[in-house]
mmCIF file of C-alpha atoms in Angstrom:
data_model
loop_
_atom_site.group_PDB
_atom_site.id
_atom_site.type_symbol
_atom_site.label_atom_id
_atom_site.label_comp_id
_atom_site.label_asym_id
_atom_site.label_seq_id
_atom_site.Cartn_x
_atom_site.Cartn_y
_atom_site.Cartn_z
ATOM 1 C CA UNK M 1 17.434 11.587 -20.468
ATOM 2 C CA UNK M 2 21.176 11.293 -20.044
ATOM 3 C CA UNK M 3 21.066 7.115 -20.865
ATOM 4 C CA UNK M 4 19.279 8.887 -23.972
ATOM 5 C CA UNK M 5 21.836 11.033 -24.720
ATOM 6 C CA UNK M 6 24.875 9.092 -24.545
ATOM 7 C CA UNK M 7 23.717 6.380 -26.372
ATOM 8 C CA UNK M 8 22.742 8.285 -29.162
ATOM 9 C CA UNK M 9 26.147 9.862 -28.963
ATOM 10 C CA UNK M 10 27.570 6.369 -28.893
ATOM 11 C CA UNK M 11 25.403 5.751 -32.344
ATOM 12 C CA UNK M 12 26.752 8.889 -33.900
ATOM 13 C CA UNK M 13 30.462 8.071 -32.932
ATOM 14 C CA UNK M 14 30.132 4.473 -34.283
ATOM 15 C CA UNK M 15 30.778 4.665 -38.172
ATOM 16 C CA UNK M 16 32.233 1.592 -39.854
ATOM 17 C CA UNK M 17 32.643 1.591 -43.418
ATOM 18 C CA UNK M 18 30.535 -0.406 -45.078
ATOM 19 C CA UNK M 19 33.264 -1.332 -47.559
ATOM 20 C CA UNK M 20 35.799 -2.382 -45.476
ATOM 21 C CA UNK M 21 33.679 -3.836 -42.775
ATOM 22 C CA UNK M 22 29.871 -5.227 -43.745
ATOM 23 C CA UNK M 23 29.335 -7.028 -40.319
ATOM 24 C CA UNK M 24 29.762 -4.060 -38.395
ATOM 25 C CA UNK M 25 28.028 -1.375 -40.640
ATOM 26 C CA UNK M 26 24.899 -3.714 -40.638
ATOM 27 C CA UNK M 27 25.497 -4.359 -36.967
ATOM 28 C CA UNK M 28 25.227 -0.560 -36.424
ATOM 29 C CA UNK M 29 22.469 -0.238 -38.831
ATOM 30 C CA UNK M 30 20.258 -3.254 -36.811
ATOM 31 C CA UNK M 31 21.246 -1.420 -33.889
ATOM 32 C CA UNK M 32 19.679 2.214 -34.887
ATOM 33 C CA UNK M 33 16.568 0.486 -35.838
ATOM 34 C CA UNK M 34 16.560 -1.482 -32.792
ATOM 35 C CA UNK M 35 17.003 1.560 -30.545
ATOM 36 C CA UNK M 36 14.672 3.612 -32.636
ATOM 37 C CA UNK M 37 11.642 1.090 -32.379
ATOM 38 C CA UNK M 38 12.067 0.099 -28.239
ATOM 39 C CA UNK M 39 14.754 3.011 -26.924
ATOM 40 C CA UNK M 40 12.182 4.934 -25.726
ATOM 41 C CA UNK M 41 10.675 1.699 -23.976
ATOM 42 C CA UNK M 42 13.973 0.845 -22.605
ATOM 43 C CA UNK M 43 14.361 3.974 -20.001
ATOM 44 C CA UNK M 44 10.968 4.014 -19.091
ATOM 45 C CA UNK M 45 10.680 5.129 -15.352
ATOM 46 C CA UNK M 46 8.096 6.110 -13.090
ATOM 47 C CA UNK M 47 7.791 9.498 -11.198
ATOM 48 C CA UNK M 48 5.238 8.972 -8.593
ATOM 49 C CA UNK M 49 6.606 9.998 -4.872
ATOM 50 C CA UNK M 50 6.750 6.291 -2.986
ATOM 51 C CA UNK M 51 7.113 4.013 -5.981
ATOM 52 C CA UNK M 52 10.912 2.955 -7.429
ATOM 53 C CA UNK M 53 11.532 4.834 -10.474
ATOM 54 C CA UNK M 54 12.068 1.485 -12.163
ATOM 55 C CA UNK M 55 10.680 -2.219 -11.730
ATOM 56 C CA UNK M 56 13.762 -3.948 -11.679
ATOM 57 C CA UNK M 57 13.847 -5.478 -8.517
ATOM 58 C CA UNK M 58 10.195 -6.722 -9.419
ATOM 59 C CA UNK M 59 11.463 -8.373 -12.236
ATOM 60 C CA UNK M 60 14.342 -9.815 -10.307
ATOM 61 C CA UNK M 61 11.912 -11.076 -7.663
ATOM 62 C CA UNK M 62 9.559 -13.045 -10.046
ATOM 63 C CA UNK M 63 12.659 -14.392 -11.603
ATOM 64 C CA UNK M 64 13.803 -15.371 -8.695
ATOM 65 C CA UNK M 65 10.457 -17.263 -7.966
ATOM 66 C CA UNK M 66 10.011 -18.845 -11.508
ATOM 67 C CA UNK M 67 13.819 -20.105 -10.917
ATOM 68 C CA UNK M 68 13.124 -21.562 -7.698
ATOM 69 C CA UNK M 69 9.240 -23.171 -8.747
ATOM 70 C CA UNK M 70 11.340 -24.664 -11.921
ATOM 71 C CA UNK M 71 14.425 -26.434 -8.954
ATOM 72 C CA UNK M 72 11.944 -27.951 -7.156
ATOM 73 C CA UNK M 73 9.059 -29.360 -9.256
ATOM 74 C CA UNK M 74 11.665 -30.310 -11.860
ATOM 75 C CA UNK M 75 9.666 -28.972 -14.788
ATOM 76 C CA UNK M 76 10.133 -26.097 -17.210
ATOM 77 C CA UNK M 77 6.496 -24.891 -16.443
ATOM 78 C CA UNK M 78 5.842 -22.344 -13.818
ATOM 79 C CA UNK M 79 2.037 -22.766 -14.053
ATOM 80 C CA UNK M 80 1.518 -23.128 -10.112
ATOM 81 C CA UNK M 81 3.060 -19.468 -9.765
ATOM 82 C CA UNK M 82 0.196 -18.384 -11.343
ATOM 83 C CA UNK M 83 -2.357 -19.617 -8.379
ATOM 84 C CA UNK M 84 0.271 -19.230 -6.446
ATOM 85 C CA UNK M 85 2.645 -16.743 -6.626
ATOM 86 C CA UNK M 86 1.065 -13.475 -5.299
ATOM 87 C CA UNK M 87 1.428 -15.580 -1.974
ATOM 88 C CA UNK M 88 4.799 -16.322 -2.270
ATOM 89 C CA UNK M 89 5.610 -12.516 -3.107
ATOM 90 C CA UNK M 90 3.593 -11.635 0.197
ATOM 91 C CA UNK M 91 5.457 -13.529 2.563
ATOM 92 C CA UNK M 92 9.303 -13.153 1.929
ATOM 93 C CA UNK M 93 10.574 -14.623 5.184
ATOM 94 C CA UNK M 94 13.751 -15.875 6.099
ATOM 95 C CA UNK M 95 13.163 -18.319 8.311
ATOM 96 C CA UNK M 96 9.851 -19.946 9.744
ATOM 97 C CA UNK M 97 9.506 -17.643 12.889
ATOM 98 C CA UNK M 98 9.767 -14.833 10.718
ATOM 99 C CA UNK M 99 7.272 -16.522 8.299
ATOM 100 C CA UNK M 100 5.237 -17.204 11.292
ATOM 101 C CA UNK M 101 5.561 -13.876 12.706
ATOM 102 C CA UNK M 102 3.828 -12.572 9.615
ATOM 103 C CA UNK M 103 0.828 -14.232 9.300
ATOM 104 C CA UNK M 104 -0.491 -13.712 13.188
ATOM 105 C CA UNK M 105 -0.229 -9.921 11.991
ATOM 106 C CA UNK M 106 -2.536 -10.201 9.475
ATOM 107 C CA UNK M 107 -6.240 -9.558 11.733
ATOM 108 C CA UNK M 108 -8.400 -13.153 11.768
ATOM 109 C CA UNK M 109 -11.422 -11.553 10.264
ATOM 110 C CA UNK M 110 -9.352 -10.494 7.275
ATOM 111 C CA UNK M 111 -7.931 -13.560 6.419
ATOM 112 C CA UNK M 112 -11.512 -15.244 7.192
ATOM 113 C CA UNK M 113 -13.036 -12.700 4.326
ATOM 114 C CA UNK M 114 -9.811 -13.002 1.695
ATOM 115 C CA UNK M 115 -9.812 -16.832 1.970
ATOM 116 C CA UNK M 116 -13.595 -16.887 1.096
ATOM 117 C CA UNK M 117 -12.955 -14.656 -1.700
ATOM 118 C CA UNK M 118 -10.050 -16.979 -2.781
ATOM 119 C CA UNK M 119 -12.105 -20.431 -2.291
ATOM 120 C CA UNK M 120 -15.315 -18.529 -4.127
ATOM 121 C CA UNK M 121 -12.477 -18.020 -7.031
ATOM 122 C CA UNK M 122 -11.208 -21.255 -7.612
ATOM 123 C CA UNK M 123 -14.443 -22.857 -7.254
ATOM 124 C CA UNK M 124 -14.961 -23.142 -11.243
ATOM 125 C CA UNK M 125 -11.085 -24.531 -11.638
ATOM 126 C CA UNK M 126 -11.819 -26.732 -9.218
ATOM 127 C CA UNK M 127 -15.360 -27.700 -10.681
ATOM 128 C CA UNK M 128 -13.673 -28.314 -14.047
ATOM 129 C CA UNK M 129 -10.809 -30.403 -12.587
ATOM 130 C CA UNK M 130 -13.513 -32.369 -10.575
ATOM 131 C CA UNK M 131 -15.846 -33.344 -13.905
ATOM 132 C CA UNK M 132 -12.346 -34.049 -15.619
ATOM 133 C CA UNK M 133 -11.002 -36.374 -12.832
ATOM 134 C CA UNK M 134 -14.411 -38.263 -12.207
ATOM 135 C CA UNK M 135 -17.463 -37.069 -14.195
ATOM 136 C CA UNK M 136 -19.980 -39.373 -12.882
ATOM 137 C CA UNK M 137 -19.564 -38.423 -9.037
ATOM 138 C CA UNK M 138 -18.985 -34.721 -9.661
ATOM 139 C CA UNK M 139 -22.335 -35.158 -12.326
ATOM 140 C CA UNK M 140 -24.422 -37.017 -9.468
ATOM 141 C CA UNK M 141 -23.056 -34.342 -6.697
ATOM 142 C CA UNK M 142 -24.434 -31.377 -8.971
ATOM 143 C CA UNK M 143 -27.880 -33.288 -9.177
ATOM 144 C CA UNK M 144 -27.902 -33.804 -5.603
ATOM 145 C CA UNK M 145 -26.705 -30.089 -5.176
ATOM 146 C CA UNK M 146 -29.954 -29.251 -7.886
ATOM 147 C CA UNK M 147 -32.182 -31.360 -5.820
ATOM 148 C CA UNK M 148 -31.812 -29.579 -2.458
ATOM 149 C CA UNK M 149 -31.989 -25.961 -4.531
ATOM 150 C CA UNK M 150 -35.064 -27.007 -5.471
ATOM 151 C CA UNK M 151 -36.442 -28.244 -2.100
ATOM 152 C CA UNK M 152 -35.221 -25.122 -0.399
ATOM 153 C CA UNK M 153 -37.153 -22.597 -3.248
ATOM 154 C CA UNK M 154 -40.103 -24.617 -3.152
ATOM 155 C CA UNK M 155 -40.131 -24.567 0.465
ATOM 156 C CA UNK M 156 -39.331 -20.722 0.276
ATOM 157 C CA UNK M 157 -42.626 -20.445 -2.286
ATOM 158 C CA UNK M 158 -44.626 -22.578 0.016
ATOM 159 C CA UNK M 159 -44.310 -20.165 2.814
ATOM 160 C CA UNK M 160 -44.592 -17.024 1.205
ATOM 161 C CA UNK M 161 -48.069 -18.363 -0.265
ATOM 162 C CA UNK M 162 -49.006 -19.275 3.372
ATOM 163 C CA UNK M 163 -48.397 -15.917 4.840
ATOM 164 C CA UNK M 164 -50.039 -13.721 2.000
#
């Protein structure tokens, strides 16, 4: 509320004469409107006990990360933060013990369940890329993959007719 207050203050002090000096009159006018349409956007912070009232660092964090992905792939994309990323933001070591002393906290079963969930994500990505990069293997290894489907329900059938 005080940020608020003083820059509306500021506004109201500001008042060039638009005779004498056009740039800064529609200066001030661009910046009413400006402050009007996002201000209240602007000074947005959280109240909830625990949480930072404000997601700067955040922001300065996956800045930091974009800047660094951009200085060492050499490219303007940071597309690889995006499968990426939320690993990088999760381990925020300083050196490779540190690093190291991270992961053996996390309990084996855990990272056993989360890494099936992550290789049960990416398996359509990785299907696409597959057919893209060589359609006739990945074609004949979903076939194959058909085939066996097939021979296990049949199988399934076959027994469930014997025992009834």
């Amino acid at each position: 509320m005080k940020v608020r207050r003083e820059m509306e203050e500021l506004l109201q002090q500001f008042v060039p004469e638009p005779q004498q000096h056009p740039a800064q009159f529609a200066l001030k006018k661009k910046l009413q409107q400006l402050w009007h349409k996002y201000g209240a956007n602007l000074l947005h912070c959280y109240d909830i006990p625990g949480l930072p009232p404000d997601n700067l660092k955040m922001e300065a964090l996956f800045s930091h990360l974009r800047r660094h992905q951009r200085r060492i792939s050499g490219r303007k994309s940071t597309v690889e933060l995006r499968d990426f990323g939320h690993f990088k933001v999760l381990f925020l070591a300083q050196s490779e013990k540190q690093l190291l002393k991270q992961i053996q906290q996390v309990p084996l079963a855990q990272y056993k369940a989360q890494r099936l969930r992550l290789t049960l994500a990416e398996a359509p990505r990785q299907q696409k890329r597959r057919l893209h990069r060589n359609p006739a293997s990945t074609i004949q290894a979903l076939v194959n993959q058909h085939t066996e489907l097939l021979t296990v329900l049949e199988s399934q059938a076959l027994s469930y007719q014997l025992d009834s």
